[in-house]
Structure formats: structure tokens, C-alpha cells
């Protein structure tokens, strides 16, 4: 019996160390993203590209991230998570080195795309391990601590990036990522263990290609919407993206192959949770990309001070994530999700309404509401959704939500930066007047998205009070 208990303790310890290794790799991606948010003006100046073009450092990354995440429902049921982590960590190291050594803007974007591919594998690995190797009673708490770690990166990233841009170079950020990724690689190969469940469906290359085309076309449409008149390119890409997305759904749901089980959306709570998840990350990533840029262009802040605008909110978000996770473990996910949505709305709406009075410090204070609200909503929405499906659907649900979260980040940052560029180009007057006009469009957009998120978050709570049986999913197929 003593040997059995020791073995069980070792297995539990190894499980948590494996989760720590996966978390570490995921955190390098979060840190890089928060650093890049502050780098836009410096990179635009160094490579002589328009500020609107720099959005591809985020949208290219998130696009690659979302497309790669779509493969993980198949991969994690087919091969061990340890092998997938090996691929992810190796790719991330290569991408970080490419960015650190970039000689022009396209090379920088390529490095970010490679990093996006890596984190597109890393995040699903992390949540797959949490949802399959941790009991349901503990997933809320573990998710809260992971959210707290992400919040720390969100706090450190803008400050570190601002300091690097002002005192050394933005390239220092990418050099910093390499040893962290190497540590994750070594620790992960030593501790991550799981037995793949196997696949009843072969991989659908056609569905993946259509999804990639849809996402790419929609991203190009968003980036093309940053001038005073919407060009034919915008309409062509928007139409092509929507058609490709419809074809993806049709191909994925028919035949012997598929990427993941889209029929999970037949469960109302899953559909509402997906919308909330999409909007939460779109507003979060969009504001984190936009606020430091707005502070520098409209409020005359330095890169360091611009990065500071999102630091206190990120720090408090770390605490909020733990509190929300523990609250969900005690009394369910409904209250944290709805509370977070309301706080997000307060933060985004206040910034839009008080724009004429904004200072760096007021912007900093109002962002706290939005960021704390996000940390109440985001991890809890995914954890809640994982409780609504049978264990056999966990990899599919995980892949779907990672695709949604990753692509919403690309869309959110792309839309807000494009609206900012659109407003600046459509307005006459001083540079400050142009920045104000662009900011107004972006702030109103963020507030409207938050209103919708409040509504869908309430519907998640109303419709998701019970766990769905395996029979429900089987019939839905």
C-alpha cells in the first residue's frame, strides 16, 4: 500500500510539473505579445513602415496561432502531448531567434508567424493536460492560477518592452524568450505523459485549408479597412472569407474526415460561451495592442509610459483570476462570468465616454476595470464549457475554443488598429486631432463588443446549468 501511495504521489507530482512546463511555454507567447504591443512605434520607425502595417506582427501571429490550434483535436488524440510539446518548443525557439536577428519587417513578421504556430500548439497542450489530468473539482482553481501567471506576464511585458525600447532595443525582448523556451522544452520532455485516446476520424486537410483561407481573407479585409474609402480589396476579401468559412463548415461536417466536432455548438450554452470567449479575447488583445499606441500618439507618452497604461490592470487581473477560479470552485461559474462581463463593459464604456478628459493616468485607472473583468470571464468560460461535454469531446472542445480565442485576438487588434488608422486618415487638423478621431472609433467599438458580451455571458449562465450527457452529443452527430 505504501508503494502504491508513493507511486500515486509521484504521478500527481509529475502531472503538475508537466502542466508547469506547458504553462511556461505558453507564457513566453503571452509575454512576447504584451511586449510587441508597446513596440509598434519603434518598429515602424526602424523599418520605415506605416503604423497600420505593424498590426501584422499581431494579426499574422494570431492567424498562424488559430490555424495551428485547429489541428490539435486530431494531434492530441493521435500522438502524445510530449511529442507535440517538443515540436512547439523547438518552433518557438526558431521564431524568437528569427525576430531577434530580423534585418527587415517581412523577416520580423515571419518570425512572429513561426511563434504563432508554436503557441497554437502550446496553449491547447496546456488546457488539454488540465482538463484531462486534473479533477473537475480542481480545474477552476488550477485555471485561476494559470490565469494569474498570464496576468503577471501581462504586467511585466509592457514595462520590460518599454524599458528595452527606451534604453536598449526591442530586439532584447526576443533574445529573452529563448532560454525560457529551452527550459520548457527540457522540463516538458521529462514530465509530460499521457496516452492518446485515438481518432475515429482521419485528419481533414481540406477543412484545414478552407479554414486557413477564410481566416487569411478576413484578416486582409480588416487590414484593408484603414483608409477613408473601403477599397475593392476589402469587399473581395470579406466575401471570399465568408464563402470559405461556409465551405469549411460544410466540409468539416460531412464525410469521413474532420478537424473537430462542430456539432458541439448544438448545445446552447457552448454557443453562447463561444461568443463570450471570442469577444472577451478580442476586446482584451485589441485594447492591449491599442492603448499603448494611443497613449503615445494622442497623449504624448513615451514608450515606457505608454506600456505602463496596461500594467496595473494586468497585475490586478492576476489576483482577480485566482479569486475568480476559487469562487467558481466553490459556487459555480455563473457569477464570476457575468460579473466579469459587467466589469469589462464598465471599463470600455468609461474610456469611450470620457475620451476628451483622458490622461495617461485616467486611462490606466479605467483599464483596470476592463482587465479584471476579462480575467473573471475568460478562463472560467473555457472551464465551464469543458464541464458541459463528455470527456471524449474534451480535445475537440479545447481545439475549438483555442481557435476562437486565438483568432479573436487577431481580429480584435486588427480592427482597433485599423479603426485608429481610419480615423486618423479621415480627419483634418493636427496630429493630436487625428489621433483623437481614430481613438474614438476604436473605443466605441470596444464598448459595443462588451455590451454583447454581457448579454451572451448571462445566457451562458442561464442555459449551462447542467452537464450534457454523452448521448446528447452522439445524437447531435
Short mmCIF file of C-alpha atoms in Angstrom, two decimals:
data_model
loop_
_atom_site.label_atom_id
_atom_site.label_comp_id
_atom_site.label_asym_id
_atom_site.label_seq_id
_atom_site.Cartn_x
_atom_site.Cartn_y
_atom_site.Cartn_z
CA UNK A 1 0.00 0.00 0.00
CA UNK A 2 2.87 2.36 0.84
CA UNK A 3 4.41 1.75 -2.59
CA UNK A 4 1.06 2.40 -4.26
CA UNK A 5 0.64 5.69 -2.39
CA UNK A 6 4.18 6.73 -3.28
CA UNK A 7 3.51 5.89 -6.92
CA UNK A 8 0.28 7.89 -6.86
CA UNK A 9 2.07 10.85 -5.28
CA UNK A 10 4.82 10.67 -7.90
CA UNK A 11 2.26 10.53 -10.68
CA UNK A 12 0.42 13.56 -9.29
CA UNK A 13 3.69 15.47 -8.92
CA UNK A 14 4.69 14.58 -12.47
CA UNK A 15 1.29 15.74 -13.74
CA UNK A 16 1.71 19.16 -12.18
CA UNK A 17 5.30 19.52 -13.38
CA UNK A 18 4.09 18.68 -16.89
CA UNK A 19 1.44 21.39 -16.60
CA UNK A 20 4.10 23.82 -15.35
CA UNK A 21 6.29 23.02 -18.37
CA UNK A 22 3.38 23.62 -20.77
CA UNK A 23 2.46 26.80 -18.90
CA UNK A 24 6.00 28.13 -19.20
CA UNK A 25 5.97 27.78 -22.97
CA UNK A 26 2.52 29.36 -23.20
CA UNK A 27 3.72 32.26 -21.03
CA UNK A 28 6.55 33.06 -23.45
CA UNK A 29 3.90 33.68 -26.08
CA UNK A 30 1.88 35.91 -23.73
CA UNK A 31 4.99 37.88 -22.74
CA UNK A 32 6.00 38.42 -26.36
CA UNK A 33 2.52 39.63 -27.28
CA UNK A 34 2.38 42.16 -24.46
CA UNK A 35 5.86 43.38 -25.35
CA UNK A 36 5.01 43.75 -29.03
CA UNK A 37 2.01 45.95 -28.11
CA UNK A 38 4.46 48.63 -26.93
CA UNK A 39 6.95 48.16 -29.79
CA UNK A 40 4.77 49.29 -32.71
CA UNK A 41 6.02 52.90 -32.96
CA UNK A 42 9.70 51.90 -32.61
CA UNK A 43 9.40 49.07 -35.14
CA UNK A 44 7.51 51.31 -37.58
CA UNK A 45 10.30 53.87 -37.30
CA UNK A 46 13.17 51.36 -37.56
CA UNK A 47 11.80 49.60 -40.64
CA UNK A 48 10.08 52.67 -42.20
CA UNK A 49 6.61 51.09 -42.35
CA UNK A 50 3.22 52.72 -41.59
CA UNK A 51 1.86 52.21 -38.09
CA UNK A 52 -1.16 50.38 -39.55
CA UNK A 53 1.16 47.84 -41.18
CA UNK A 54 2.69 46.88 -37.83
CA UNK A 55 -0.60 45.22 -36.86
CA UNK A 56 0.62 42.21 -38.87
CA UNK A 57 3.03 41.46 -36.05
CA UNK A 58 -0.06 40.56 -34.04
CA UNK A 59 -2.57 39.53 -36.70
CA UNK A 60 -0.04 37.32 -38.53
CA UNK A 61 0.89 35.71 -35.22
CA UNK A 62 -2.72 35.15 -34.15
CA UNK A 63 -3.72 33.90 -37.60
CA UNK A 64 -0.99 31.24 -37.54
CA UNK A 65 -1.93 30.51 -33.94
CA UNK A 66 -5.60 29.94 -34.74
CA UNK A 67 -4.99 27.76 -37.80
CA UNK A 68 -2.47 25.60 -35.93
CA UNK A 69 -4.77 25.24 -32.92
CA UNK A 70 -7.37 23.75 -35.28
CA UNK A 71 -5.12 20.72 -35.77
CA UNK A 72 -4.79 19.89 -32.09
CA UNK A 73 -8.07 17.99 -31.68
CA UNK A 74 -6.60 15.44 -34.08
CA UNK A 75 -2.97 15.63 -32.90
CA UNK A 76 -3.62 15.28 -29.17
CA UNK A 77 -5.84 12.25 -29.76
CA UNK A 78 -3.27 10.75 -32.12
CA UNK A 79 0.17 11.34 -30.58
CA UNK A 80 1.41 12.08 -27.08
CA UNK A 81 1.31 15.61 -25.71
CA UNK A 82 5.05 15.29 -25.03
CA UNK A 83 5.82 14.96 -28.75
CA UNK A 84 3.56 17.89 -29.61
CA UNK A 85 5.31 19.99 -26.94
CA UNK A 86 8.68 19.09 -28.44
CA UNK A 87 7.56 20.44 -31.82
CA UNK A 88 6.05 23.56 -30.24
CA UNK A 89 9.06 24.49 -28.12
CA UNK A 90 11.53 23.91 -30.96
CA UNK A 91 9.46 26.07 -33.32
CA UNK A 92 9.17 28.81 -30.73
CA UNK A 93 12.92 28.98 -30.24
CA UNK A 94 13.40 29.24 -34.01
CA UNK A 95 10.80 32.02 -34.30
CA UNK A 96 12.28 34.05 -31.43
CA UNK A 97 15.76 33.85 -32.97
CA UNK A 98 14.36 34.92 -36.34
CA UNK A 99 12.83 38.03 -34.77
CA UNK A 100 15.89 38.89 -32.72
CA UNK A 101 18.03 38.79 -35.88
CA UNK A 102 15.47 40.36 -38.27
CA UNK A 103 17.01 42.58 -40.95
CA UNK A 104 13.69 43.84 -42.35
CA UNK A 105 9.99 43.93 -41.49
CA UNK A 106 8.98 40.81 -43.51
CA UNK A 107 11.58 38.75 -41.62
CA UNK A 108 10.15 40.05 -38.36
CA UNK A 109 6.63 39.01 -39.42
CA UNK A 110 7.88 35.55 -40.44
CA UNK A 111 9.41 35.06 -37.01
CA UNK A 112 6.15 36.07 -35.38
CA UNK A 113 4.22 33.64 -37.60
CA UNK A 114 6.52 30.79 -36.54
CA UNK A 115 5.95 31.77 -32.91
CA UNK A 116 2.22 31.77 -33.58
CA UNK A 117 2.42 28.22 -34.92
CA UNK A 118 4.32 27.18 -31.79
CA UNK A 119 1.86 28.73 -29.33
CA UNK A 120 -1.02 27.42 -31.43
CA UNK A 121 0.19 24.01 -30.25
CA UNK A 122 1.33 25.06 -26.77
CA UNK A 123 -1.93 26.55 -25.46
CA UNK A 124 -4.09 23.54 -26.42
CA UNK A 125 -1.48 21.23 -24.86
CA UNK A 126 -1.73 23.18 -21.61
CA UNK A 127 -5.52 23.12 -21.38
CA UNK A 128 -5.71 19.52 -22.61
CA UNK A 129 -3.48 18.46 -19.71
CA UNK A 130 -5.55 20.49 -17.24
CA UNK A 131 -8.92 19.17 -18.40
CA UNK A 132 -7.84 15.52 -18.77
CA UNK A 133 -5.41 15.07 -15.87
CA UNK A 134 -6.95 17.30 -13.19
CA UNK A 135 -10.26 16.51 -11.46
CA UNK A 136 -13.26 18.70 -12.31
CA UNK A 137 -13.35 19.94 -8.73
CA UNK A 138 -9.88 21.46 -9.16
CA UNK A 139 -9.99 22.79 -12.73
CA UNK A 140 -11.39 26.16 -11.64
CA UNK A 141 -8.59 26.65 -9.11
CA UNK A 142 -5.84 25.48 -11.47
CA UNK A 143 -7.24 27.65 -14.27
CA UNK A 144 -7.23 30.59 -11.88
CA UNK A 145 -3.55 30.13 -11.08
CA UNK A 146 -2.69 29.79 -14.76
CA UNK A 147 -4.65 32.98 -15.40
CA UNK A 148 -2.68 34.65 -12.62
CA UNK A 149 0.61 33.64 -14.25
CA UNK A 150 -0.65 35.03 -17.55
CA UNK A 151 -1.56 38.24 -15.73
CA UNK A 152 1.98 38.52 -14.38
CA UNK A 153 3.31 38.31 -17.93
CA UNK A 154 0.81 40.96 -18.97
CA UNK A 155 2.17 43.13 -16.16
CA UNK A 156 5.85 42.56 -16.82
CA UNK A 157 5.67 42.61 -20.62
CA UNK A 158 4.72 46.27 -21.27
CA UNK A 159 7.18 47.56 -18.64
CA UNK A 160 10.03 45.40 -19.87
CA UNK A 161 9.31 46.23 -23.50
CA UNK A 162 9.04 49.96 -22.78
CA UNK A 163 12.32 49.89 -20.90
CA UNK A 164 14.00 47.88 -23.68
CA UNK A 165 12.74 50.26 -26.40
CA UNK A 166 13.83 53.38 -24.48
CA UNK A 167 17.17 52.11 -23.17
CA UNK A 168 18.43 49.21 -25.34
CA UNK A 169 16.45 47.82 -28.29
CA UNK A 170 13.19 45.98 -28.89
CA UNK A 171 15.34 43.05 -30.10
CA UNK A 172 16.33 42.34 -26.49
CA UNK A 173 12.80 41.10 -25.83
CA UNK A 174 13.12 38.26 -28.36
CA UNK A 175 16.54 37.24 -27.06
CA UNK A 176 14.96 36.94 -23.59
CA UNK A 177 12.38 34.41 -24.81
CA UNK A 178 14.91 31.82 -25.96
CA UNK A 179 16.16 30.48 -22.57
CA UNK A 180 12.58 30.28 -21.23
CA UNK A 181 11.51 28.18 -24.22
CA UNK A 182 14.56 25.93 -23.80
CA UNK A 183 13.68 25.36 -20.13
CA UNK A 184 10.11 24.45 -21.08
CA UNK A 185 11.40 22.04 -23.71
CA UNK A 186 13.65 20.18 -21.27
CA UNK A 187 11.11 20.09 -18.41
CA UNK A 188 8.29 19.05 -20.71
CA UNK A 189 10.19 16.14 -22.21
CA UNK A 190 10.96 14.88 -18.71
CA UNK A 191 7.48 15.17 -17.19
CA UNK A 192 4.61 15.36 -19.72
CA UNK A 193 2.93 11.97 -20.02
CA UNK A 194 -0.42 10.91 -21.46
CA UNK A 195 -1.96 8.15 -23.54
CA UNK A 196 -3.70 9.39 -26.70
CA UNK A 197 -7.34 8.35 -26.94
CA UNK A 198 -7.13 7.68 -30.69
CA UNK A 199 -9.20 9.11 -33.55
CA UNK A 200 -12.36 7.76 -35.12
CA UNK A 201 -12.00 10.27 -37.99
CA UNK A 202 -8.93 10.82 -40.19
CA UNK A 203 -7.48 14.33 -40.46
CA UNK A 204 -9.29 16.70 -42.85
CA UNK A 205 -6.70 18.60 -44.88
CA UNK A 206 -9.47 20.11 -46.99
CA UNK A 207 -11.22 21.58 -43.96
CA UNK A 208 -7.93 22.97 -42.62
CA UNK A 209 -7.13 24.59 -45.99
CA UNK A 210 -10.58 26.21 -46.15
CA UNK A 211 -10.26 27.46 -42.58
CA UNK A 212 -6.84 28.95 -43.36
CA UNK A 213 -8.18 30.68 -46.48
CA UNK A 214 -11.18 32.04 -44.58
CA UNK A 215 -9.08 33.44 -41.74
CA UNK A 216 -6.45 34.89 -44.07
CA UNK A 217 -9.03 36.60 -46.28
CA UNK A 218 -10.86 38.09 -43.30
CA UNK A 219 -7.56 39.33 -41.83
CA UNK A 220 -6.63 41.01 -45.11
CA UNK A 221 -10.10 42.58 -45.25
CA UNK A 222 -9.61 44.04 -41.76
CA UNK A 223 -6.16 45.41 -42.61
CA UNK A 224 -7.53 46.91 -45.85
CA UNK A 225 -10.16 48.87 -43.94
CA UNK A 226 -7.73 51.50 -42.63
CA UNK A 227 -8.28 54.21 -45.25
CA UNK A 228 -11.02 56.79 -45.80
CA UNK A 229 -12.67 54.68 -48.51
CA UNK A 230 -13.13 50.94 -48.42
CA UNK A 231 -11.18 49.57 -51.37
CA UNK A 232 -12.33 46.74 -53.66
CA UNK A 233 -9.74 44.59 -51.87
CA UNK A 234 -11.76 44.89 -48.65
CA UNK A 235 -15.01 43.73 -50.25
CA UNK A 236 -13.36 40.94 -52.26
CA UNK A 237 -11.53 39.55 -49.23
CA UNK A 238 -14.56 39.88 -46.98
CA UNK A 239 -16.77 38.00 -49.44
CA UNK A 240 -14.10 35.34 -50.11
CA UNK A 241 -13.52 34.87 -46.39
CA UNK A 242 -17.20 34.36 -45.61
CA UNK A 243 -17.63 31.94 -48.51
CA UNK A 244 -14.55 29.95 -47.44
CA UNK A 245 -15.83 29.85 -43.86
CA UNK A 246 -19.16 28.46 -45.02
CA UNK A 247 -17.39 25.85 -47.15
CA UNK A 248 -15.24 24.89 -44.16
CA UNK A 249 -18.31 24.18 -42.05
CA UNK A 250 -19.86 22.11 -44.84
CA UNK A 251 -16.69 20.07 -45.50
CA UNK A 252 -15.91 19.59 -41.81
CA UNK A 253 -19.40 18.29 -41.01
CA UNK A 254 -19.61 15.82 -43.90
CA UNK A 255 -17.65 12.79 -44.99
CA UNK A 256 -15.16 10.58 -43.19
CA UNK A 257 -12.72 13.34 -42.19
CA UNK A 258 -12.98 16.40 -39.94
CA UNK A 259 -10.89 18.81 -37.88
CA UNK A 260 -13.18 18.81 -34.86
CA UNK A 261 -16.79 18.23 -33.87
CA UNK A 262 -18.59 21.48 -34.73
CA UNK A 263 -21.88 19.90 -33.67
CA UNK A 264 -20.93 20.78 -30.11
CA UNK A 265 -22.43 24.16 -30.97
CA UNK A 266 -25.85 22.46 -30.95
CA UNK A 267 -25.57 22.85 -27.17
CA UNK A 268 -26.85 26.42 -26.50
CA UNK A 269 -24.50 27.05 -23.56
CA UNK A 270 -21.49 26.10 -25.71
CA UNK A 271 -22.58 28.53 -28.45
CA UNK A 272 -23.09 31.42 -26.02
CA UNK A 273 -19.82 30.58 -24.25
CA UNK A 274 -18.01 30.66 -27.59
CA UNK A 275 -19.36 34.14 -28.36
CA UNK A 276 -18.39 35.41 -24.89
CA UNK A 277 -14.96 33.83 -25.23
CA UNK A 278 -14.45 35.41 -28.66
CA UNK A 279 -15.50 38.89 -27.56
CA UNK A 280 -13.56 38.77 -24.27
CA UNK A 281 -10.28 37.99 -26.03
CA UNK A 282 -11.00 40.36 -28.94
CA UNK A 283 -11.52 43.27 -26.54
CA UNK A 284 -8.61 42.19 -24.34
CA UNK A 285 -5.99 41.77 -27.07
CA UNK A 286 -7.37 44.69 -29.04
CA UNK A 287 -7.13 47.10 -26.11
CA UNK A 288 -3.72 45.85 -25.08
CA UNK A 289 -2.46 46.48 -28.61
CA UNK A 290 -4.24 49.81 -28.96
CA UNK A 291 -3.93 51.61 -25.61
CA UNK A 292 -0.11 51.95 -25.55
CA UNK A 293 -0.21 53.16 -29.16
CA UNK A 294 -3.00 55.66 -28.38
CA UNK A 295 -1.11 56.91 -25.33
CA UNK A 296 1.97 57.61 -27.44
CA UNK A 297 0.17 59.24 -30.38
CA UNK A 298 -2.67 61.10 -28.64
CA UNK A 299 -1.37 61.72 -25.12
CA UNK A 300 2.32 62.30 -25.92
CA UNK A 301 3.54 59.44 -23.70
CA UNK A 302 6.89 57.70 -24.09
CA UNK A 303 7.07 54.00 -24.95
CA UNK A 304 7.67 53.18 -21.28
CA UNK A 305 4.77 55.33 -20.07
CA UNK A 306 2.54 54.00 -22.85
CA UNK A 307 3.27 50.46 -21.71
CA UNK A 308 2.52 51.48 -18.14
CA UNK A 309 -1.12 52.18 -19.03
CA UNK A 310 -1.93 48.46 -19.03
CA UNK A 311 0.37 47.35 -16.20
CA UNK A 312 -1.76 47.91 -13.04
CA UNK A 313 -4.79 46.34 -14.71
CA UNK A 314 -2.75 43.31 -15.69
CA UNK A 315 -1.33 42.99 -12.18
CA UNK A 316 -4.74 43.18 -10.55
CA UNK A 317 -6.06 40.82 -13.21
CA UNK A 318 -3.64 38.20 -11.89
CA UNK A 319 -5.22 38.44 -8.46
CA UNK A 320 -8.70 38.51 -9.98
CA UNK A 321 -8.01 35.31 -11.90
CA UNK A 322 -7.18 33.41 -8.71
CA UNK A 323 -10.19 34.86 -6.90
CA UNK A 324 -12.50 34.03 -9.80
CA UNK A 325 -11.12 30.50 -10.06
CA UNK A 326 -11.63 29.81 -6.37
CA UNK A 327 -15.09 31.38 -6.50
CA UNK A 328 -16.05 29.13 -9.40
CA UNK A 329 -14.77 26.08 -7.49
CA UNK A 330 -16.99 26.98 -4.53
CA UNK A 331 -20.22 28.20 -6.10
CA UNK A 332 -20.10 27.61 -9.85
CA UNK A 333 -19.02 29.55 -12.92
CA UNK A 334 -22.10 31.70 -13.50
CA UNK A 335 -21.45 34.59 -11.09
CA UNK A 336 -17.76 35.11 -12.00
CA UNK A 337 -18.55 35.07 -15.73
CA UNK A 338 -21.42 37.59 -15.51
CA UNK A 339 -19.56 39.81 -13.03
CA UNK A 340 -16.52 39.89 -15.29
CA UNK A 341 -18.58 40.81 -18.34
CA UNK A 342 -20.15 43.75 -16.47
CA UNK A 343 -16.74 44.98 -15.27
CA UNK A 344 -15.41 44.80 -18.83
CA UNK A 345 -18.32 46.89 -20.03
CA UNK A 346 -17.71 49.49 -17.29
CA UNK A 347 -14.06 49.79 -18.33
CA UNK A 348 -14.60 50.04 -22.09
CA UNK A 349 -17.67 52.28 -21.92
CA UNK A 350 -15.98 54.67 -19.47
CA UNK A 351 -12.99 55.12 -21.77
CA UNK A 352 -15.30 55.88 -24.70
CA UNK A 353 -17.43 58.35 -22.71
CA UNK A 354 -14.51 60.14 -21.03
CA UNK A 355 -12.17 60.29 -24.01
CA UNK A 356 -11.91 64.10 -24.02
CA UNK A 357 -10.73 64.03 -20.41
CA UNK A 358 -8.30 61.15 -20.78
CA UNK A 359 -4.80 61.35 -19.38
CA UNK A 360 -2.32 58.52 -19.16
CA UNK A 361 -3.28 58.04 -15.50
CA UNK A 362 -7.03 58.05 -16.11
CA UNK A 363 -6.55 55.61 -18.98
CA UNK A 364 -4.53 53.43 -16.62
CA UNK A 365 -7.28 53.53 -13.98
CA UNK A 366 -10.13 52.73 -16.37
CA UNK A 367 -8.24 49.86 -17.96
CA UNK A 368 -8.21 48.14 -14.56
CA UNK A 369 -11.97 47.51 -14.82
CA UNK A 370 -11.65 46.01 -18.30
CA UNK A 371 -8.71 43.78 -17.45
CA UNK A 372 -10.10 42.49 -14.14
CA UNK A 373 -13.39 41.77 -15.90
CA UNK A 374 -11.58 39.85 -18.61
CA UNK A 375 -9.82 37.65 -16.04
CA UNK A 376 -13.15 36.82 -14.43
CA UNK A 377 -14.66 35.84 -17.79
CA UNK A 378 -12.01 34.19 -19.93
CA UNK A 379 -10.61 31.15 -18.12
CA UNK A 380 -13.91 30.48 -16.35
CA UNK A 381 -15.81 30.41 -19.65
CA UNK A 382 -13.49 27.74 -21.05
CA UNK A 383 -13.54 25.72 -17.82
CA UNK A 384 -17.32 25.94 -17.64
CA UNK A 385 -17.65 24.76 -21.25
CA UNK A 386 -15.35 21.79 -20.54
CA UNK A 387 -17.77 20.65 -17.84
CA UNK A 388 -20.68 20.60 -20.28
CA UNK A 389 -19.35 17.90 -22.63
CA UNK A 390 -18.32 14.26 -22.14
CA UNK A 391 -14.64 13.50 -21.57
CA UNK A 392 -14.31 12.10 -25.09
CA UNK A 393 -15.11 15.53 -26.55
CA UNK A 394 -12.53 17.43 -24.48
CA UNK A 395 -9.88 17.61 -27.21
CA UNK A 396 -12.45 18.86 -29.73
CA UNK A 397 -13.84 21.50 -27.38
CA UNK A 398 -10.32 22.56 -26.40
CA UNK A 399 -9.29 22.94 -30.05
CA UNK A 400 -12.44 24.86 -30.96
CA UNK A 401 -12.07 27.35 -28.14
CA UNK A 402 -8.36 27.84 -28.75
CA UNK A 403 -9.10 28.60 -32.40
CA UNK A 404 -11.82 31.04 -31.34
CA UNK A 405 -9.63 32.72 -28.72
CA UNK A 406 -6.57 32.98 -30.93
CA UNK A 407 -8.39 34.29 -33.97
CA UNK A 408 -10.45 36.73 -31.94
CA UNK A 409 -7.17 38.26 -30.76
CA UNK A 410 -6.10 38.77 -34.37
CA UNK A 411 -9.45 40.29 -35.28
CA UNK A 412 -9.60 42.46 -32.15
CA UNK A 413 -6.16 44.03 -32.55
CA UNK A 414 -6.61 44.32 -36.32
CA UNK A 415 -9.98 46.07 -36.05
CA UNK A 416 -8.96 48.55 -33.34
CA UNK A 417 -5.67 49.50 -35.02
CA UNK A 418 -7.41 49.74 -38.40
CA UNK A 419 -10.13 51.96 -36.91
CA UNK A 420 -7.42 54.12 -35.37
CA UNK A 421 -5.65 54.44 -38.73
CA UNK A 422 -9.01 55.03 -40.49
CA UNK A 423 -9.95 57.85 -38.12
CA UNK A 424 -6.53 59.50 -38.44
CA UNK A 425 -6.61 59.40 -42.24
CA UNK A 426 -10.20 60.67 -42.47
CA UNK A 427 -9.66 63.67 -40.20
CA UNK A 428 -8.10 67.05 -40.98
CA UNK A 429 -6.17 69.10 -38.45
CA UNK A 430 -3.32 68.47 -36.07
CA UNK A 431 -1.76 65.10 -35.35
CA UNK A 432 -3.47 65.11 -31.95
CA UNK A 433 -6.88 65.77 -33.52
CA UNK A 434 -6.35 62.88 -35.93
CA UNK A 435 -5.29 60.56 -33.10
CA UNK A 436 -8.37 61.58 -31.10
CA UNK A 437 -10.68 60.79 -34.02
CA UNK A 438 -9.12 57.38 -34.57
CA UNK A 439 -9.28 56.63 -30.87
CA UNK A 440 -12.98 57.50 -30.71
CA UNK A 441 -13.81 54.84 -33.31
CA UNK A 442 -11.74 52.20 -31.52
CA UNK A 443 -13.14 52.97 -28.07
CA UNK A 444 -16.78 52.88 -29.23
CA UNK A 445 -16.16 49.57 -30.99
CA UNK A 446 -14.72 48.07 -27.78
CA UNK A 447 -17.71 49.28 -25.77
CA UNK A 448 -20.24 47.80 -28.22
CA UNK A 449 -18.46 44.44 -28.16
CA UNK A 450 -18.63 44.50 -24.35
CA UNK A 451 -22.39 45.09 -24.40
CA UNK A 452 -22.87 41.96 -26.49
CA UNK A 453 -20.55 40.02 -24.18
CA UNK A 454 -22.69 40.91 -21.15
CA UNK A 455 -25.77 39.53 -22.90
CA UNK A 456 -24.15 36.26 -24.02
CA UNK A 457 -22.49 35.75 -20.62
CA UNK A 458 -25.89 35.90 -18.93
CA UNK A 459 -27.21 33.40 -21.47
CA UNK A 460 -24.27 31.07 -20.73
CA UNK A 461 -25.30 31.10 -17.08
CA UNK A 462 -28.98 30.59 -17.85
CA UNK A 463 -28.53 27.75 -20.36
CA UNK A 464 -25.48 25.99 -18.91
CA UNK A 465 -26.59 24.81 -15.50
CA UNK A 466 -26.35 21.12 -16.28
CA UNK A 467 -23.72 18.85 -17.74
CA UNK A 468 -24.63 17.46 -21.16
CA UNK A 469 -24.70 13.69 -21.48
CA UNK A 470 -22.71 11.67 -23.97
CA UNK A 471 -25.98 10.62 -25.57
CA UNK A 472 -26.79 14.24 -26.40
CA UNK A 473 -23.53 14.64 -28.30
CA UNK A 474 -23.93 11.30 -30.05
CA UNK A 475 -27.39 12.24 -31.27
CA UNK A 476 -26.12 15.66 -32.40
CA UNK A 477 -23.66 13.98 -34.67
#
